[in-house]
Amino acid sequence: MNKRHFLGTLAAAVLASSAGSAFAQDNTFKIGLILPMTGPFASTGKQVEAAVKLYMAQNGDTVAGKKVQVILKDDTSAPDVTKRLAQELVVNDKVNVLAGFGLTPLALACAPIATQSKTPLVVMAAATSSITEASPYIIRTSFTLPQAAVGIADWAPKNGIKKVVSLVADYGPGLDAEKYFRERFTFNGGVVVEALRVPMRNPDFSPFLQKVRDDKPDALFAFVPSGEGAALMKQFIERGMDKAGIKLIGTGDITDDDQLNGMGDATIGVVTAHHYSASHNSALNKKFVDAFGKANNGLRPNFMAVGGYDGMHVIYEAAKTTQGGRGDALLAAMKGQVFESPRGPMFIDAQTRDVVHNIYIRKVEKVNGQLWNQEFDVIKDVKDPGKVK
Ligand code: DHB
């Protein structure tokens, strides 16, 4: 090869590769999806990932002429890992949006990265009220604990429950659940006689439940994160709480659709408040639950799945509006979106960037041989009480 020919080939190669990378940049819309795929909260990762895949199967993998690329990373539910992964996704992969976030500490760890890089960050799972205040680039499609806790605190005193012990996982969402339940329940004339906090990871509920028995409340109000509900229920029954006449109430996290069917008939009658039940009665939800089950060996979608599915909707719609944009333009197009979710109507409050949706009061019932959270009452268009000052 002579020198001239070599240089010409090199120039062509450089051109081709830079054109190639420009092409890749311009024709790809990248979503960095960070979830706990292993470890104690892997069910959350599995549910959200399955919902993201379903959304793309139903809505295509191109948006505004760009190929949607989801880069999935497992943070093992360790905040330092989540933060490092978010940094890499922003700096190396140049993602348009960060999404996922299975637990509050994991979302909070990434807030500074979203702010500094002006990357919209869609919280699909975590639910402590304050998360959206940690960065102006955070949007939430999951729910907030105050929304659910206030719902059940309104229902309980009207239904013969006046004396309650609360039991919550000892971190952000649990502290929100405890506080907002107590405030509203007390306002409604009830009394919380004891507030118990259990470790967030692998809690042993037995010693706490013994205290509850001794306190003899009308009901135990509980919050534990998704994945721990079955263990709580098992120990609640083993300790003979239901036989002692102590009812169980809570946010819908404790009768999680991911585990409910395996929890047994002792759950029948448990009343909770939540934004999503797999048995929500709408055509859109029936289609969602059917398609989700078909694609995942019969798995029932839970509230984590719906947060992931709706998060994808918010991202796709914003990508359409901005022709596959990023930064402030993409963020602006996420704010104020109004749409029908499998959970019912929902919107993203443009001021708070948080989700506004219905909170349903539900009771566990057996229908056609399966356990379901059957919605029987609704509080419409609930804003996060943590932000209504
Ligand atoms: C959070 C995690 C959960 O699994 C849940 O059910 C609610 C809140 C959280 O860490 O924010």
mmCIF file of C-alpha atoms and ligand atoms in Angstrom:
data_model
loop_
_atom_site.group_PDB
_atom_site.id
_atom_site.type_symbol
_atom_site.label_atom_id
_atom_site.label_comp_id
_atom_site.label_asym_id
_atom_site.label_seq_id
_atom_site.Cartn_x
_atom_site.Cartn_y
_atom_site.Cartn_z
ATOM 1 C CA MET A 1 0.000 0.000 0.000
ATOM 2 C CA ASN A 2 1.539 3.355 -0.925
ATOM 3 C CA LYS A 3 1.589 6.218 1.511
ATOM 4 C CA ARG A 4 -1.102 8.231 -0.244
ATOM 5 C CA HIS A 5 -3.428 5.307 -0.432
ATOM 6 C CA PHE A 6 -2.821 4.481 3.237
ATOM 7 C CA LEU A 7 -3.647 8.052 4.350
ATOM 8 C CA GLY A 8 -6.711 8.062 2.177
ATOM 9 C CA THR A 9 -7.902 4.806 3.715
ATOM 10 C CA LEU A 10 -7.211 6.116 7.216
ATOM 11 C CA ALA A 11 -9.113 9.336 6.543
ATOM 12 C CA ALA A 12 -12.025 7.341 5.202
ATOM 13 C CA ALA A 13 -11.927 5.085 8.247
ATOM 14 C CA VAL A 14 -11.891 8.064 10.640
ATOM 15 C CA LEU A 15 -14.722 9.678 8.742
ATOM 16 C CA ALA A 16 -16.696 6.481 8.746
ATOM 17 C CA SER A 17 -16.172 5.936 12.445
ATOM 18 C CA SER A 18 -17.007 9.504 13.436
ATOM 19 C CA ALA A 19 -20.018 9.438 11.149
ATOM 20 C CA GLY A 20 -20.853 6.111 12.730
ATOM 21 C CA SER A 21 -20.708 7.476 16.252
ATOM 22 C CA ALA A 22 -22.650 10.594 15.304
ATOM 23 C CA PHE A 23 -25.185 8.294 13.722
ATOM 24 C CA ALA A 24 -25.361 6.193 16.891
ATOM 25 C CA GLN A 25 -25.731 9.323 19.044
ATOM 26 C CA ASP A 26 -28.442 10.849 16.896
ATOM 27 C CA ASN A 27 -30.385 7.729 16.194
ATOM 28 C CA THR A 28 -30.494 6.166 19.619
ATOM 29 C CA PHE A 29 -32.510 7.163 22.632
ATOM 30 C CA LYS A 30 -30.842 5.626 25.667
ATOM 31 C CA ILE A 31 -32.470 4.707 28.944
ATOM 32 C CA GLY A 32 -30.146 3.742 31.806
ATOM 33 C CA LEU A 33 -32.259 1.378 33.917
ATOM 34 C CA ILE A 34 -30.793 0.711 37.373
ATOM 35 C CA LEU A 35 -32.547 -1.904 39.513
ATOM 36 C CA PRO A 36 -31.858 -4.416 42.271
ATOM 37 C CA MET A 37 -31.782 -7.586 40.120
ATOM 38 C CA THR A 38 -30.082 -9.706 42.820
ATOM 39 C CA GLY A 39 -30.237 -9.695 46.609
ATOM 40 C CA PRO A 40 -33.184 -9.276 48.992
ATOM 41 C CA PHE A 41 -35.072 -6.798 46.777
ATOM 42 C CA ALA A 42 -34.626 -8.659 43.467
ATOM 43 C CA SER A 43 -38.401 -9.113 43.110
ATOM 44 C CA THR A 44 -38.683 -5.337 42.612
ATOM 45 C CA GLY A 45 -36.055 -5.438 39.864
ATOM 46 C CA LYS A 46 -37.719 -8.398 38.198
ATOM 47 C CA GLN A 47 -41.148 -6.756 38.235
ATOM 48 C CA VAL A 48 -39.937 -3.406 36.878
ATOM 49 C CA GLU A 49 -37.759 -4.995 34.190
ATOM 50 C CA ALA A 50 -40.644 -7.202 33.008
ATOM 51 C CA ALA A 51 -42.912 -4.148 32.792
ATOM 52 C CA VAL A 52 -40.337 -2.143 30.822
ATOM 53 C CA LYS A 53 -39.997 -5.035 28.363
ATOM 54 C CA LEU A 54 -43.766 -5.354 28.053
ATOM 55 C CA TYR A 55 -44.165 -1.646 27.374
ATOM 56 C CA MET A 56 -41.600 -1.862 24.569
ATOM 57 C CA ALA A 57 -43.154 -5.020 23.126
ATOM 58 C CA GLN A 58 -46.510 -3.222 22.975
ATOM 59 C CA ASN A 59 -45.268 0.200 21.838
ATOM 60 C CA GLY A 60 -42.255 -0.596 19.688
ATOM 61 C CA ASP A 61 -38.559 0.039 20.170
ATOM 62 C CA THR A 62 -38.333 3.211 18.140
ATOM 63 C CA VAL A 63 -39.591 6.604 19.171
ATOM 64 C CA ALA A 64 -39.431 9.791 17.068
ATOM 65 C CA GLY A 65 -37.415 7.783 14.533
ATOM 66 C CA LYS A 66 -34.802 6.794 17.108
ATOM 67 C CA LYS A 67 -34.004 3.337 18.367
ATOM 68 C CA VAL A 68 -34.761 2.986 22.070
ATOM 69 C CA GLN A 69 -31.917 1.273 23.891
ATOM 70 C CA VAL A 70 -32.424 0.170 27.488
ATOM 71 C CA ILE A 71 -29.172 -0.405 29.359
ATOM 72 C CA LEU A 72 -30.051 -2.506 32.415
ATOM 73 C CA LYS A 73 -27.681 -2.483 35.432
ATOM 74 C CA ASP A 74 -27.976 -4.442 38.676
ATOM 75 C CA ASP A 75 -27.140 -2.311 41.719
ATOM 76 C CA THR A 76 -27.664 -5.226 44.160
ATOM 77 C CA SER A 77 -29.560 -2.633 46.283
ATOM 78 C CA ALA A 78 -26.297 -1.007 47.456
ATOM 79 C CA PRO A 79 -26.451 2.830 47.182
ATOM 80 C CA ASP A 80 -22.721 3.251 46.411
ATOM 81 C CA VAL A 81 -23.121 0.831 43.492
ATOM 82 C CA THR A 82 -26.236 2.649 42.236
ATOM 83 C CA LYS A 83 -24.331 5.916 42.283
ATOM 84 C CA ARG A 84 -21.319 4.527 40.415
ATOM 85 C CA LEU A 85 -23.581 2.928 37.788
ATOM 86 C CA ALA A 86 -25.527 6.164 37.296
ATOM 87 C CA GLN A 87 -22.272 8.062 36.837
ATOM 88 C CA GLU A 88 -21.034 5.566 34.236
ATOM 89 C CA LEU A 89 -24.349 5.609 32.379
ATOM 90 C CA VAL A 90 -24.276 9.409 32.185
ATOM 91 C CA VAL A 91 -20.581 9.871 31.370
ATOM 92 C CA ASN A 92 -19.774 6.823 29.231
ATOM 93 C CA ASP A 93 -23.095 5.819 27.714
ATOM 94 C CA LYS A 94 -24.487 9.357 27.535
ATOM 95 C CA VAL A 95 -27.970 8.132 28.403
ATOM 96 C CA ASN A 96 -30.896 10.480 27.774
ATOM 97 C CA VAL A 97 -32.599 9.414 30.988
ATOM 98 C CA LEU A 98 -31.900 7.476 34.172
ATOM 99 C CA ALA A 99 -34.703 5.218 35.426
ATOM 100 C CA GLY A 100 -35.579 2.471 37.902
ATOM 101 C CA PHE A 101 -34.522 2.946 41.565
ATOM 102 C CA GLY A 102 -35.912 0.141 43.687
ATOM 103 C CA LEU A 103 -35.388 1.672 47.122
ATOM 104 C CA THR A 104 -35.283 5.175 48.571
ATOM 105 C CA PRO A 105 -31.546 5.236 49.458
ATOM 106 C CA LEU A 106 -30.710 4.129 45.903
ATOM 107 C CA ALA A 107 -32.708 6.999 44.364
ATOM 108 C CA LEU A 108 -31.286 9.562 46.798
ATOM 109 C CA ALA A 109 -27.706 8.468 46.026
ATOM 110 C CA CYS A 110 -28.196 9.484 42.369
ATOM 111 C CA ALA A 111 -29.953 12.827 42.873
ATOM 112 C CA PRO A 112 -26.697 14.877 42.695
ATOM 113 C CA ILE A 113 -25.731 13.135 39.426
ATOM 114 C CA ALA A 114 -29.098 14.000 37.866
ATOM 115 C CA THR A 115 -28.701 17.634 38.962
ATOM 116 C CA GLN A 116 -25.093 18.075 37.849
ATOM 117 C CA SER A 117 -25.547 16.401 34.469
ATOM 118 C CA LYS A 118 -29.090 17.765 33.922
ATOM 119 C CA THR A 119 -30.279 14.222 33.245
ATOM 120 C CA PRO A 120 -33.959 13.490 33.936
ATOM 121 C CA LEU A 121 -34.254 10.680 36.489
ATOM 122 C CA VAL A 122 -37.502 8.695 36.585
ATOM 123 C CA VAL A 123 -38.192 6.993 39.928
ATOM 124 C CA MET A 124 -40.277 3.918 39.064
ATOM 125 C CA ALA A 125 -40.291 2.200 42.469
ATOM 126 C CA ALA A 126 -38.990 4.133 45.504
ATOM 127 C CA ALA A 127 -41.657 5.978 47.499
ATOM 128 C CA THR A 128 -40.372 8.264 50.263
ATOM 129 C CA SER A 129 -42.054 11.651 49.882
ATOM 130 C CA SER A 130 -38.840 13.718 49.924
ATOM 131 C CA ILE A 131 -37.139 11.970 46.969
ATOM 132 C CA THR A 132 -38.511 14.391 44.385
ATOM 133 C CA GLU A 133 -37.146 17.306 46.409
ATOM 134 C CA ALA A 134 -33.585 15.947 46.229
ATOM 135 C CA SER A 135 -33.165 17.111 42.598
ATOM 136 C CA PRO A 136 -35.184 19.266 40.181
ATOM 137 C CA TYR A 137 -34.491 16.556 37.558
ATOM 138 C CA ILE A 138 -36.405 13.826 39.417
ATOM 139 C CA ILE A 139 -39.830 12.674 38.185
ATOM 140 C CA ARG A 140 -41.789 9.931 39.984
ATOM 141 C CA THR A 141 -44.204 7.348 38.563
ATOM 142 C CA SER A 142 -44.418 5.033 41.601
ATOM 143 C CA PHE A 143 -46.312 6.481 44.592
ATOM 144 C CA THR A 144 -45.624 8.053 47.974
ATOM 145 C CA LEU A 145 -46.096 6.428 51.367
ATOM 146 C CA PRO A 146 -48.002 9.443 52.743
ATOM 147 C CA GLN A 147 -50.600 9.000 49.947
ATOM 148 C CA ALA A 148 -51.307 5.415 51.003
ATOM 149 C CA ALA A 149 -50.938 5.896 54.779
ATOM 150 C CA VAL A 150 -53.423 8.773 54.911
ATOM 151 C CA GLY A 151 -55.954 6.691 52.959
ATOM 152 C CA ILE A 152 -56.015 3.866 55.482
ATOM 153 C CA ALA A 153 -55.904 6.347 58.415
ATOM 154 C CA ASP A 154 -59.196 7.783 57.126
ATOM 155 C CA TRP A 155 -60.817 4.388 56.625
ATOM 156 C CA ALA A 156 -59.844 2.706 59.935
ATOM 157 C CA PRO A 157 -61.602 4.889 62.548
ATOM 158 C CA LYS A 158 -64.843 4.791 60.560
ATOM 159 C CA ASN A 159 -64.670 1.017 60.762
ATOM 160 C CA GLY A 160 -64.295 0.371 64.464
ATOM 161 C CA ILE A 161 -60.506 0.687 64.691
ATOM 162 C CA LYS A 162 -59.610 3.239 67.378
ATOM 163 C CA LYS A 163 -56.473 1.870 69.027
ATOM 164 C CA VAL A 164 -53.501 0.958 66.835
ATOM 165 C CA VAL A 165 -49.864 -0.105 67.099
ATOM 166 C CA SER A 166 -47.750 0.848 64.093
ATOM 167 C CA LEU A 167 -44.896 -1.285 62.779
ATOM 168 C CA VAL A 168 -42.699 -0.004 59.954
ATOM 169 C CA ALA A 169 -39.381 -0.713 58.264
ATOM 170 C CA ASP A 170 -36.883 1.658 59.837
ATOM 171 C CA TYR A 171 -35.940 3.926 56.913
ATOM 172 C CA GLY A 172 -37.426 6.647 54.693
ATOM 173 C CA PRO A 173 -40.709 5.132 53.488
ATOM 174 C CA GLY A 174 -41.388 3.473 56.856
ATOM 175 C CA LEU A 175 -40.856 6.730 58.725
ATOM 176 C CA ASP A 176 -43.205 8.477 56.258
ATOM 177 C CA ALA A 177 -45.830 5.755 56.760
ATOM 178 C CA GLU A 178 -45.557 5.973 60.551
ATOM 179 C CA LYS A 179 -45.761 9.788 60.645
ATOM 180 C CA TYR A 180 -48.561 10.335 58.131
ATOM 181 C CA PHE A 181 -50.632 7.459 59.491
ATOM 182 C CA ARG A 182 -50.325 8.728 63.072
ATOM 183 C CA GLU A 183 -51.097 12.358 62.214
ATOM 184 C CA ARG A 184 -54.249 11.576 60.245
ATOM 185 C CA PHE A 185 -55.437 8.748 62.503
ATOM 186 C CA THR A 186 -55.040 10.954 65.588
ATOM 187 C CA PHE A 187 -56.822 13.817 63.821
ATOM 188 C CA ASN A 188 -59.674 11.370 63.152
ATOM 189 C CA GLY A 189 -59.934 10.517 66.858
ATOM 190 C CA GLY A 190 -57.806 7.365 66.951
ATOM 191 C CA VAL A 191 -54.764 6.691 69.103
ATOM 192 C CA VAL A 192 -51.438 5.059 68.227
ATOM 193 C CA VAL A 193 -50.320 3.432 71.467
ATOM 194 C CA GLU A 194 -46.906 2.269 70.274
ATOM 195 C CA ALA A 195 -44.725 2.911 67.212
ATOM 196 C CA LEU A 196 -42.390 -0.004 66.412
ATOM 197 C CA ARG A 197 -39.577 0.088 63.857
ATOM 198 C CA VAL A 198 -37.982 -3.037 62.400
ATOM 199 C CA PRO A 199 -34.702 -3.302 60.455
ATOM 200 C CA MET A 200 -35.067 -2.692 56.732
ATOM 201 C CA ARG A 201 -33.220 -5.859 55.700
ATOM 202 C CA ASN A 202 -34.210 -9.399 56.787
ATOM 203 C CA PRO A 203 -36.288 -8.342 59.772
ATOM 204 C CA ASP A 204 -37.319 -10.834 62.456
ATOM 205 C CA PHE A 205 -40.821 -9.658 63.300
ATOM 206 C CA SER A 206 -41.371 -12.040 66.254
ATOM 207 C CA PRO A 207 -40.182 -9.876 69.172
ATOM 208 C CA PHE A 208 -42.068 -6.890 67.765
ATOM 209 C CA LEU A 209 -45.259 -8.884 67.301
ATOM 210 C CA GLN A 210 -45.020 -10.091 70.905
ATOM 211 C CA LYS A 211 -45.152 -6.442 71.969
ATOM 212 C CA VAL A 212 -48.158 -5.878 69.744
ATOM 213 C CA ARG A 213 -49.958 -8.792 71.439
ATOM 214 C CA ASP A 214 -49.229 -7.324 74.855
ATOM 215 C CA ASP A 215 -50.571 -3.913 73.777
ATOM 216 C CA LYS A 216 -53.870 -5.488 72.606
ATOM 217 C CA PRO A 217 -54.719 -2.865 69.975
ATOM 218 C CA ASP A 218 -57.744 -3.086 67.664
ATOM 219 C CA ALA A 219 -55.331 -3.324 64.769
ATOM 220 C CA LEU A 220 -51.708 -3.382 63.720
ATOM 221 C CA PHE A 221 -50.863 -0.810 61.027
ATOM 222 C CA ALA A 222 -47.844 -2.011 59.029
ATOM 223 C CA PHE A 223 -45.500 -1.007 56.242
ATOM 224 C CA VAL A 224 -42.681 -3.209 54.957
ATOM 225 C CA PRO A 225 -41.017 -2.896 51.541
ATOM 226 C CA SER A 226 -42.058 -5.078 48.628
ATOM 227 C CA GLY A 227 -40.695 -8.590 49.119
ATOM 228 C CA GLU A 228 -41.126 -8.682 52.921
ATOM 229 C CA GLY A 229 -44.925 -8.851 53.145
ATOM 230 C CA ALA A 230 -45.112 -12.655 53.129
ATOM 231 C CA ALA A 231 -42.682 -12.964 56.070
ATOM 232 C CA LEU A 232 -44.692 -10.410 58.071
ATOM 233 C CA MET A 233 -47.926 -12.224 57.339
ATOM 234 C CA LYS A 234 -46.467 -15.623 58.254
ATOM 235 C CA GLN A 235 -45.224 -14.412 61.639
ATOM 236 C CA PHE A 236 -48.421 -12.443 62.276
ATOM 237 C CA ILE A 237 -50.359 -15.697 61.920
ATOM 238 C CA GLU A 238 -47.814 -17.854 63.800
ATOM 239 C CA ARG A 239 -48.048 -15.488 66.759
ATOM 240 C CA GLY A 240 -51.824 -15.950 66.772
ATOM 241 C CA MET A 241 -52.494 -12.255 66.322
ATOM 242 C CA ASP A 242 -55.625 -12.753 64.247
ATOM 243 C CA LYS A 243 -56.947 -15.244 66.827
ATOM 244 C CA ALA A 244 -56.275 -12.655 69.556
ATOM 245 C CA GLY A 245 -58.657 -10.346 67.663
ATOM 246 C CA ILE A 246 -55.965 -7.991 66.357
ATOM 247 C CA LYS A 247 -56.696 -6.900 62.809
ATOM 248 C CA LEU A 248 -54.004 -6.166 60.256
ATOM 249 C CA ILE A 249 -54.182 -2.974 58.182
ATOM 250 C CA GLY A 250 -51.533 -1.134 56.207
ATOM 251 C CA THR A 251 -50.319 0.323 52.990
ATOM 252 C CA GLY A 252 -50.714 -2.063 50.047
ATOM 253 C CA ASP A 253 -47.039 -3.020 50.243
ATOM 254 C CA ILE A 254 -47.945 -5.683 52.854
ATOM 255 C CA THR A 255 -50.427 -7.518 50.590
ATOM 256 C CA ASP A 256 -48.125 -7.220 47.585
ATOM 257 C CA ASP A 257 -49.580 -8.838 44.458
ATOM 258 C CA ASP A 258 -46.150 -10.390 43.837
ATOM 259 C CA GLN A 259 -46.616 -12.624 46.918
ATOM 260 C CA LEU A 260 -50.279 -12.416 47.895
ATOM 261 C CA ASN A 261 -51.442 -15.663 46.328
ATOM 262 C CA GLY A 262 -48.847 -17.614 48.300
ATOM 263 C CA MET A 263 -49.661 -15.987 51.637
ATOM 264 C CA GLY A 264 -52.662 -18.188 52.357
ATOM 265 C CA ASP A 265 -56.274 -17.724 53.360
ATOM 266 C CA ALA A 266 -55.376 -16.049 56.662
ATOM 267 C CA THR A 267 -54.915 -12.862 54.603
ATOM 268 C CA ILE A 268 -58.604 -12.825 53.646
ATOM 269 C CA GLY A 269 -60.139 -9.650 55.057
ATOM 270 C CA VAL A 270 -56.896 -7.667 55.408
ATOM 271 C CA VAL A 271 -57.677 -4.065 54.431
ATOM 272 C CA THR A 272 -55.019 -1.823 52.887
ATOM 273 C CA ALA A 273 -54.815 1.443 50.938
ATOM 274 C CA HIS A 274 -52.794 1.642 47.724
ATOM 275 C CA HIS A 275 -52.653 3.088 44.231
ATOM 276 C CA TYR A 276 -52.552 -0.243 42.400
ATOM 277 C CA SER A 277 -54.156 -3.648 42.564
ATOM 278 C CA ALA A 278 -53.733 -6.271 39.848
ATOM 279 C CA SER A 279 -57.508 -6.735 40.102
ATOM 280 C CA HIS A 280 -58.246 -3.069 39.297
ATOM 281 C CA ASN A 281 -61.367 -3.144 37.179
ATOM 282 C CA SER A 282 -60.568 -1.498 33.855
ATOM 283 C CA ALA A 283 -60.084 -2.709 30.300
ATOM 284 C CA LEU A 284 -56.548 -1.308 30.216
ATOM 285 C CA ASN A 285 -55.578 -3.111 33.416
ATOM 286 C CA LYS A 286 -57.028 -6.431 32.293
ATOM 287 C CA LYS A 287 -54.975 -6.180 29.114
ATOM 288 C CA PHE A 288 -51.869 -5.260 31.149
ATOM 289 C CA VAL A 289 -52.252 -8.130 33.645
ATOM 290 C CA ASP A 290 -52.960 -10.685 30.890
ATOM 291 C CA ALA A 291 -50.039 -9.631 28.713
ATOM 292 C CA PHE A 292 -47.693 -9.422 31.715
ATOM 293 C CA GLY A 293 -48.652 -12.934 32.820
ATOM 294 C CA LYS A 294 -48.291 -14.363 29.309
ATOM 295 C CA ALA A 295 -44.805 -12.896 28.935
ATOM 296 C CA ASN A 296 -43.638 -13.965 32.414
ATOM 297 C CA ASN A 297 -44.798 -17.509 33.169
ATOM 298 C CA GLY A 298 -48.028 -16.403 34.800
ATOM 299 C CA LEU A 299 -46.405 -13.808 37.087
ATOM 300 C CA ARG A 300 -48.872 -11.245 38.420
ATOM 301 C CA PRO A 301 -47.741 -7.627 38.057
ATOM 302 C CA ASN A 302 -47.498 -5.725 41.331
ATOM 303 C CA PHE A 303 -47.305 -2.001 42.112
ATOM 304 C CA MET A 304 -43.609 -1.990 41.195
ATOM 305 C CA ALA A 305 -44.444 -3.256 37.707
ATOM 306 C CA VAL A 306 -47.048 -0.550 37.171
ATOM 307 C CA GLY A 307 -44.516 2.114 38.240
ATOM 308 C CA GLY A 308 -42.109 0.770 35.600
ATOM 309 C CA TYR A 309 -44.772 0.556 32.894
ATOM 310 C CA ASP A 310 -45.985 4.113 33.530
ATOM 311 C CA GLY A 311 -42.418 5.365 33.782
ATOM 312 C CA MET A 312 -41.852 4.071 30.257
ATOM 313 C CA HIS A 313 -45.012 5.822 29.107
ATOM 314 C CA VAL A 314 -43.774 9.140 30.528
ATOM 315 C CA ILE A 315 -40.354 8.639 28.896
ATOM 316 C CA TYR A 316 -41.784 7.629 25.491
ATOM 317 C CA GLU A 317 -44.216 10.556 25.385
ATOM 318 C CA ALA A 318 -41.487 13.040 26.351
ATOM 319 C CA ALA A 319 -39.160 11.508 23.762
ATOM 320 C CA LYS A 320 -41.866 11.968 21.103
ATOM 321 C CA THR A 321 -42.485 15.613 22.068
ATOM 322 C CA THR A 322 -38.768 16.445 21.984
ATOM 323 C CA GLN A 323 -37.826 14.296 18.961
ATOM 324 C CA GLY A 324 -35.688 12.126 21.212
ATOM 325 C CA GLY A 325 -34.244 14.997 23.219
ATOM 326 C CA ARG A 326 -32.431 15.222 26.519
ATOM 327 C CA GLY A 327 -31.795 17.530 29.478
ATOM 328 C CA ASP A 328 -34.153 20.393 30.294
ATOM 329 C CA ALA A 329 -36.308 19.907 27.189
ATOM 330 C CA LEU A 330 -36.892 16.238 27.950
ATOM 331 C CA LEU A 331 -37.632 17.054 31.597
ATOM 332 C CA ALA A 332 -40.133 19.773 30.634
ATOM 333 C CA ALA A 333 -41.958 17.302 28.383
ATOM 334 C CA MET A 334 -42.324 14.863 31.282
ATOM 335 C CA LYS A 335 -43.951 17.431 33.569
ATOM 336 C CA GLY A 336 -47.716 17.706 33.496
ATOM 337 C CA GLN A 337 -48.393 14.511 31.537
ATOM 338 C CA VAL A 338 -51.936 13.202 32.048
ATOM 339 C CA PHE A 339 -52.824 9.670 31.014
ATOM 340 C CA GLU A 340 -54.653 6.467 31.852
ATOM 341 C CA SER A 341 -52.487 3.926 33.663
ATOM 342 C CA PRO A 342 -53.397 0.333 34.520
ATOM 343 C CA ARG A 343 -53.822 1.780 38.054
ATOM 344 C CA GLY A 344 -56.464 4.272 36.811
ATOM 345 C CA PRO A 345 -56.076 7.940 35.876
ATOM 346 C CA MET A 346 -52.762 9.553 36.761
ATOM 347 C CA PHE A 347 -50.756 12.679 36.139
ATOM 348 C CA ILE A 348 -47.339 14.123 36.825
ATOM 349 C CA ASP A 349 -47.766 17.333 38.820
ATOM 350 C CA ALA A 350 -45.704 19.916 36.934
ATOM 351 C CA GLN A 351 -44.781 21.796 40.137
ATOM 352 C CA THR A 352 -43.724 18.885 42.345
ATOM 353 C CA ARG A 353 -42.811 16.416 39.540
ATOM 354 C CA ASP A 354 -44.595 13.832 41.661
ATOM 355 C CA VAL A 355 -47.393 11.427 40.778
ATOM 356 C CA VAL A 356 -51.045 12.306 41.445
ATOM 357 C CA HIS A 357 -53.437 9.343 41.319
ATOM 358 C CA ASN A 358 -56.340 7.607 43.063
ATOM 359 C CA ILE A 359 -55.804 5.769 46.328
ATOM 360 C CA TYR A 360 -58.057 2.730 46.618
ATOM 361 C CA ILE A 361 -59.218 0.984 49.779
ATOM 362 C CA ARG A 362 -58.958 -2.752 49.187
ATOM 363 C CA LYS A 363 -59.797 -5.964 51.002
ATOM 364 C CA VAL A 364 -58.161 -9.333 50.374
ATOM 365 C CA GLU A 365 -60.766 -11.711 48.963
ATOM 366 C CA LYS A 366 -60.728 -15.076 47.268
ATOM 367 C CA VAL A 367 -62.058 -14.913 43.730
ATOM 368 C CA ASN A 368 -62.021 -18.000 41.484
ATOM 369 C CA GLY A 369 -59.594 -19.722 43.838
ATOM 370 C CA GLN A 370 -57.073 -16.868 43.941
ATOM 371 C CA LEU A 371 -56.371 -14.136 46.460
ATOM 372 C CA TRP A 372 -56.767 -10.573 45.237
ATOM 373 C CA ASN A 373 -56.780 -7.058 46.689
ATOM 374 C CA GLN A 374 -60.367 -6.131 45.814
ATOM 375 C CA GLU A 375 -60.868 -2.372 45.568
ATOM 376 C CA PHE A 376 -64.089 -1.246 47.281
ATOM 377 C CA ASP A 377 -63.607 2.475 47.831
ATOM 378 C CA VAL A 378 -61.596 5.264 46.228
ATOM 379 C CA ILE A 379 -60.087 8.608 47.184
ATOM 380 C CA LYS A 380 -59.657 10.488 43.931
ATOM 381 C CA ASP A 381 -56.650 12.438 42.620
ATOM 382 C CA VAL A 382 -54.475 12.241 45.733
ATOM 383 C CA LYS A 383 -51.460 14.561 45.734
ATOM 384 C CA ASP A 384 -48.528 13.658 47.937
ATOM 385 C CA PRO A 385 -49.564 14.885 51.422
ATOM 386 C CA GLY A 386 -45.827 15.317 52.094
ATOM 387 C CA LYS A 387 -45.869 18.288 49.723
ATOM 388 C CA VAL A 388 -49.201 19.873 50.544
ATOM 389 C CA LYS A 389 -47.862 22.389 53.037
HETATM 390 C C1 DHB B 1 -39.730 1.569 48.996
HETATM 391 C C2 DHB B 1 -39.460 0.255 48.674
HETATM 392 C C3 DHB B 1 -40.488 -0.656 48.595
HETATM 393 O O1 DHB B 1 -40.235 -1.932 48.269
HETATM 394 C C4 DHB B 1 -41.797 -0.278 48.850
HETATM 395 O O2 DHB B 1 -42.766 -1.212 48.786
HETATM 396 C C5 DHB B 1 -42.074 1.030 49.166
HETATM 397 C C6 DHB B 1 -41.036 1.957 49.241
HETATM 398 C C7 DHB B 1 -38.628 2.544 49.110
HETATM 399 O O3 DHB B 1 -37.511 2.152 49.478
HETATM 400 O O4 DHB B 1 -38.847 3.719 48.828
#
